[in-house]
CSV table of C-alpha atoms in Angstrom, one decimal:
chain,number,residue,atom,x,y,z
V,856,MET,CA,7.3,4.9,-33.4
V,857,LYS,CA,6.3,7.2,-30.6
V,858,ILE,CA,4.6,5.6,-27.4
V,859,ALA,CA,2.8,7.6,-24.7
V,860,LEU,CA,2.4,5.8,-21.0
V,861,ILE,CA,-0.1,7.2,-18.8
V,862,GLY,CA,0.6,6.5,-15.0
V,863,ALA,CA,4.8,6.1,-15.7
V,864,SER,CA,5.1,7.3,-12.0
V,865,GLY,CA,3.3,3.8,-10.7
V,866,PHE,CA,4.9,0.6,-9.8
V,867,VAL,CA,3.6,-1.1,-12.8
V,868,GLY,CA,3.8,1.9,-15.0
V,869,SER,CA,7.7,2.8,-13.8
V,870,ALA,CA,8.2,-0.7,-15.0
V,871,ILE,CA,6.5,-0.5,-18.5
V,872,LEU,CA,9.0,2.9,-18.5
V,873,LYS,CA,12.0,1.3,-18.0
V,874,GLU,CA,11.5,-1.6,-20.4
V,875,LEU,CA,10.2,1.0,-23.1
V,876,LEU,CA,13.6,3.0,-22.6
V,877,SER,CA,15.9,-0.2,-22.3
V,878,ARG,CA,14.5,-1.0,-26.0
V,879,ASN,CA,15.6,2.7,-27.1
V,880,VAL,CA,11.6,3.9,-27.6
V,881,ALA,CA,10.5,7.4,-28.0
V,882,VAL,CA,8.5,7.6,-24.9
V,883,THR,CA,6.2,10.4,-23.7
V,884,ALA,CA,5.9,9.8,-19.7
V,885,ILE,CA,2.6,11.1,-18.6
V,886,ALA,CA,2.1,11.6,-14.9
V,887,SER,CA,0.1,13.5,-12.1
V,888,ARG,CA,3.8,13.9,-10.3
V,889,PRO,CA,6.5,14.0,-12.9
V,890,GLU,CA,9.2,15.0,-10.2
V,891,ARG,CA,9.0,11.1,-9.6
V,892,ILE,CA,10.4,10.3,-12.9
V,893,GLY,CA,14.5,10.7,-13.8
V,894,ALA,CA,15.6,12.3,-16.5
V,895,ALA,CA,16.9,9.4,-19.4
V,896,ALA,CA,17.6,9.5,-23.4
V,897,ASN,CA,14.7,9.2,-25.4
V,898,LEU,CA,12.7,10.2,-22.7
V,899,GLU,CA,9.8,13.3,-22.4
V,900,VAL,CA,8.3,14.0,-19.3
V,901,VAL,CA,4.5,15.6,-19.2
V,902,ALA,CA,2.2,16.5,-16.4
V,903,ALA,CA,-1.3,15.8,-16.8
V,904,ASP,CA,-4.2,15.0,-15.1
V,905,ALA,CA,-5.7,11.6,-16.1
V,906,TYR,CA,-9.3,12.9,-15.6
V,907,ASP,CA,-9.1,15.6,-18.1
V,908,ALA,CA,-9.9,14.3,-21.4
V,909,ASP,CA,-8.5,17.3,-22.9
V,910,ALA,CA,-5.4,17.2,-20.9
V,911,VAL,CA,-4.9,14.0,-22.2
V,912,ALA,CA,-5.5,14.8,-25.6
V,913,ARG,CA,-2.7,17.3,-25.6
V,914,ALA,CA,-0.3,15.2,-24.0
V,915,VAL,CA,-0.9,11.8,-26.4
V,916,ALA,CA,-1.3,13.6,-29.4
V,917,GLY,CA,1.3,12.5,-32.2
V,918,HIS,CA,1.4,9.1,-30.7
V,919,ASP,CA,1.2,5.7,-32.1
V,920,VAL,CA,0.6,4.0,-29.1
V,921,VAL,CA,-0.9,5.2,-26.0
V,922,ILE,CA,-0.2,2.6,-22.9
V,923,SER,CA,-2.6,3.6,-20.1
V,924,ALA,CA,-1.1,2.0,-16.6
V,925,PHE,CA,-3.7,4.5,-14.4
V,926,ASN,CA,-4.5,4.0,-11.5
V,927,PRO,CA,-6.4,6.3,-8.7
V,928,GLY,CA,-4.3,4.4,-5.6
V,929,TRP,CA,-5.3,1.8,-3.5
V,930,ASP,CA,-5.9,4.3,-0.7
V,931,LYS,CA,-8.8,5.6,-2.0
V,932,ALA,CA,-12.1,4.7,-0.7
V,933,ASP,CA,-14.1,5.6,-4.1
V,934,ILE,CA,-11.3,3.6,-6.1
V,935,ARG,CA,-14.1,2.0,-8.4
V,936,GLU,CA,-15.8,5.4,-9.1
V,937,LEU,CA,-12.2,7.3,-9.7
V,938,PHE,CA,-10.7,4.1,-11.9
V,939,LEU,CA,-14.1,4.6,-14.5
V,940,ALA,CA,-13.6,8.3,-14.5
V,941,GLY,CA,-9.9,8.0,-15.5
V,942,HIS,CA,-10.7,5.6,-17.8
V,943,GLN,CA,-13.3,7.2,-19.7
V,944,ALA,CA,-11.3,10.2,-20.2
V,945,ILE,CA,-8.5,8.6,-20.9
V,946,VAL,CA,-10.2,6.8,-23.9
V,947,ALA,CA,-12.0,10.2,-24.7
V,948,GLY,CA,-8.9,12.0,-24.8
V,949,ILE,CA,-6.7,9.2,-27.1
V,950,LYS,CA,-9.7,9.2,-29.6
V,951,ALA,CA,-10.0,13.0,-29.7
V,952,ALA,CA,-5.9,13.0,-30.5
V,953,GLY,CA,-6.4,10.5,-33.1
V,954,VAL,CA,-4.0,7.5,-31.7
V,955,PRO,CA,-5.7,4.4,-33.3
V,956,ARG,CA,-3.8,2.3,-30.7
V,957,PHE,CA,-4.7,2.1,-26.8
V,958,ILE,CA,-3.4,-0.7,-24.8
V,959,GLU,CA,-4.8,-0.6,-21.1
V,960,ILE,CA,-3.3,-2.4,-17.7
V,961,GLY,CA,-6.4,-3.7,-16.2
V,962,GLY,CA,-6.6,-6.4,-13.4
V,963,ALA,CA,-7.2,-9.7,-13.1
V,964,GLY,CA,-10.3,-9.4,-11.0
V,965,SER,CA,-12.3,-10.0,-14.3
V,966,LEU,CA,-10.3,-13.3,-15.2
V,967,PHE,CA,-12.6,-16.4,-15.6
V,968,VAL,CA,-11.8,-19.0,-13.0
V,969,ALA,CA,-14.8,-21.4,-14.5
V,970,PRO,CA,-17.5,-21.2,-16.9
V,971,GLY,CA,-19.2,-18.1,-16.2
V,972,VAL,CA,-17.6,-17.0,-13.0
V,973,GLN,CA,-15.0,-14.3,-12.5
V,974,LEU,CA,-12.4,-14.1,-10.2
V,975,ILE,CA,-13.5,-11.4,-8.3
V,976,ASP,CA,-17.0,-12.9,-7.7
V,977,THR,CA,-15.7,-16.3,-6.2
V,978,PRO,CA,-15.7,-15.9,-2.0
V,979,HIS,CA,-11.6,-15.8,-1.0
V,980,PHE,CA,-10.8,-12.6,-3.6
V,981,PRO,CA,-9.7,-10.1,-1.2
V,982,ALA,CA,-12.1,-7.6,0.2
V,983,GLU,CA,-9.7,-4.8,-0.2
V,984,TYR,CA,-9.1,-4.8,-3.8
V,985,LYS,CA,-12.6,-5.6,-4.6
V,986,GLU,CA,-13.7,-2.1,-5.5
V,987,GLY,CA,-10.6,-1.2,-7.6
V,988,ALA,CA,-11.1,-4.9,-9.3
V,989,GLU,CA,-14.7,-3.7,-10.5
V,990,GLY,CA,-13.7,-0.7,-11.5
V,991,ALA,CA,-11.2,-2.4,-13.7
V,992,ARG,CA,-14.0,-5.2,-14.6
V,993,GLN,CA,-16.4,-2.1,-15.9
V,994,ALA,CA,-13.3,-0.8,-17.6
V,995,LEU,CA,-13.2,-4.1,-20.0
V,996,ASN,CA,-16.8,-3.6,-20.2
V,997,LEU,CA,-16.7,-0.6,-21.6
V,998,LEU,CA,-13.4,-1.0,-24.2
V,999,GLN,CA,-15.4,-4.3,-25.5
V,1000,GLN,CA,-18.0,-1.9,-27.0
V,1001,GLU,CA,-15.5,0.3,-28.2
V,1002,THR,CA,-15.2,0.2,-32.1
V,1003,GLN,CA,-12.7,3.2,-33.2
V,1004,LEU,CA,-9.6,2.5,-31.0
V,1005,ASP,CA,-7.8,-0.7,-31.6
V,1006,TRP,CA,-7.5,-1.4,-27.8
V,1007,VAL,CA,-5.8,-4.1,-25.8
V,1008,PHE,CA,-6.5,-4.8,-22.4
V,1009,VAL,CA,-3.9,-6.4,-20.4
V,1010,SER,CA,-5.2,-8.5,-17.2
V,1011,PRO,CA,-2.1,-9.7,-14.7
V,1012,PRO,CA,-2.4,-12.8,-13.5
V,1013,ALA,CA,-3.3,-13.0,-9.8
V,1014,LEU,CA,-0.1,-12.7,-8.3
V,1015,LEU,CA,2.1,-9.7,-9.5
V,1016,SER,CA,5.2,-8.9,-7.5
V,1017,PRO,CA,8.2,-7.0,-7.2
V,1018,GLY,CA,10.9,-8.7,-9.3
V,1019,ALA,CA,13.2,-9.3,-11.6
V,1020,ARG,CA,13.3,-9.3,-15.4
V,1021,SER,CA,13.6,-12.8,-17.4
V,1022,GLY,CA,12.4,-11.7,-20.2
V,1023,GLN,CA,9.9,-14.3,-20.6
V,1024,TYR,CA,6.1,-15.4,-20.2
V,1025,ARG,CA,3.4,-17.2,-21.1
V,1026,LEU,CA,0.2,-15.8,-22.3
V,1027,GLY,CA,-3.5,-16.8,-21.8
V,1028,GLY,CA,-7.1,-14.9,-23.3
V,1029,ASN,CA,-9.9,-14.8,-20.7
V,1030,GLU,CA,-9.0,-17.6,-18.1
V,1031,LEU,CA,-7.0,-17.1,-15.2
V,1032,LEU,CA,-3.9,-18.5,-15.6
V,1033,MET,CA,-2.7,-21.3,-13.2
V,1034,ALA,CA,0.7,-22.8,-12.1
V,1035,GLY,CA,-0.4,-26.3,-11.3
V,1036,GLU,CA,-3.0,-26.4,-8.2
V,1037,ALA,CA,-1.8,-22.4,-7.3
V,1038,PRO,CA,-2.7,-19.4,-9.2
V,1039,ALA,CA,0.2,-18.4,-11.5
V,1040,GLY,CA,2.4,-15.1,-10.8
V,1041,ILE,CA,4.5,-12.5,-12.7
V,1042,SER,CA,7.0,-10.2,-11.7
V,1043,ASP,CA,6.5,-6.5,-12.5
V,1044,ALA,CA,9.7,-6.4,-14.8
V,1045,ASP,CA,8.3,-9.5,-17.0
V,1046,LEU,CA,4.6,-7.9,-17.1
V,1047,ALA,CA,6.5,-5.0,-18.5
V,1048,VAL,CA,8.0,-7.1,-21.3
V,1049,ALA,CA,4.8,-8.5,-22.1
V,1050,VAL,CA,3.2,-5.5,-22.5
V,1051,VAL,CA,6.2,-3.8,-24.5
V,1052,ASP,CA,6.4,-6.9,-26.4
V,1053,GLU,CA,2.7,-6.1,-27.8
V,1054,ALA,CA,3.3,-2.4,-28.3
V,1055,LEU,CA,6.0,-2.6,-30.4
V,1056,GLN,CA,4.8,-6.1,-32.4
V,1057,PRO,CA,1.0,-6.6,-31.9
V,1058,GLN,CA,-0.7,-9.3,-32.0
V,1059,HIS,CA,-4.0,-8.8,-30.2
V,1060,HIS,CA,-6.9,-6.3,-31.5
V,1061,ARG,CA,-9.9,-5.6,-29.5
V,1062,GLN,CA,-9.5,-8.3,-27.2
V,1063,ARG,CA,-7.9,-9.3,-23.5
V,1064,PHE,CA,-4.7,-10.8,-22.8
V,1065,THR,CA,-2.9,-12.0,-19.3
V,1066,ALA,CA,0.4,-13.1,-19.2
V,1067,ALA,CA,2.3,-15.2,-16.3
V,1068,SER,CA,5.7,-16.7,-15.6
V,1069,VAL,CA,6.5,-19.9,-17.6
């Protein structure tokens, strides 16, 4: 299996790359700053602009799965518009290249906390993350209308932080996972395990899932 990973030098992307390489998967790491990715066996590094559908198509052609950990950067004032622009270019490029399977890492904001109520719409959702979370929610809305790709949207839990790999996680669907009365969390390493497990042994098709620590 050959997997293309977009956003391979970012916070989540670098954890996914490490997990893929630990399983001896052939990976093409696609990044706007490829110099941030070190050399490794089974790894090809490609510079490509995620906002350019043609560049994405060239970079992902011939792969079995594309994983996107694309994020414009939380410091961008127009992160919502940029997230959507990147999402649309990536989807268009994947479809043009004929890659059948697409896994996108989104946000927790679109997870439901009550019937008809998503986390992003609750009063205590952090203002500094709202624009980015809105972009991810709109990307999910677009994917839910997508019929050509076998897509999966992965929402982290409310708390995602750097941490060790336990190799264990629990899965959920569209609802926010909890740890007792508090929102659940997961390390970047264990989220990567869940994503790579899905890439190598598909369990979800045209649907969203979330994962949290056991």
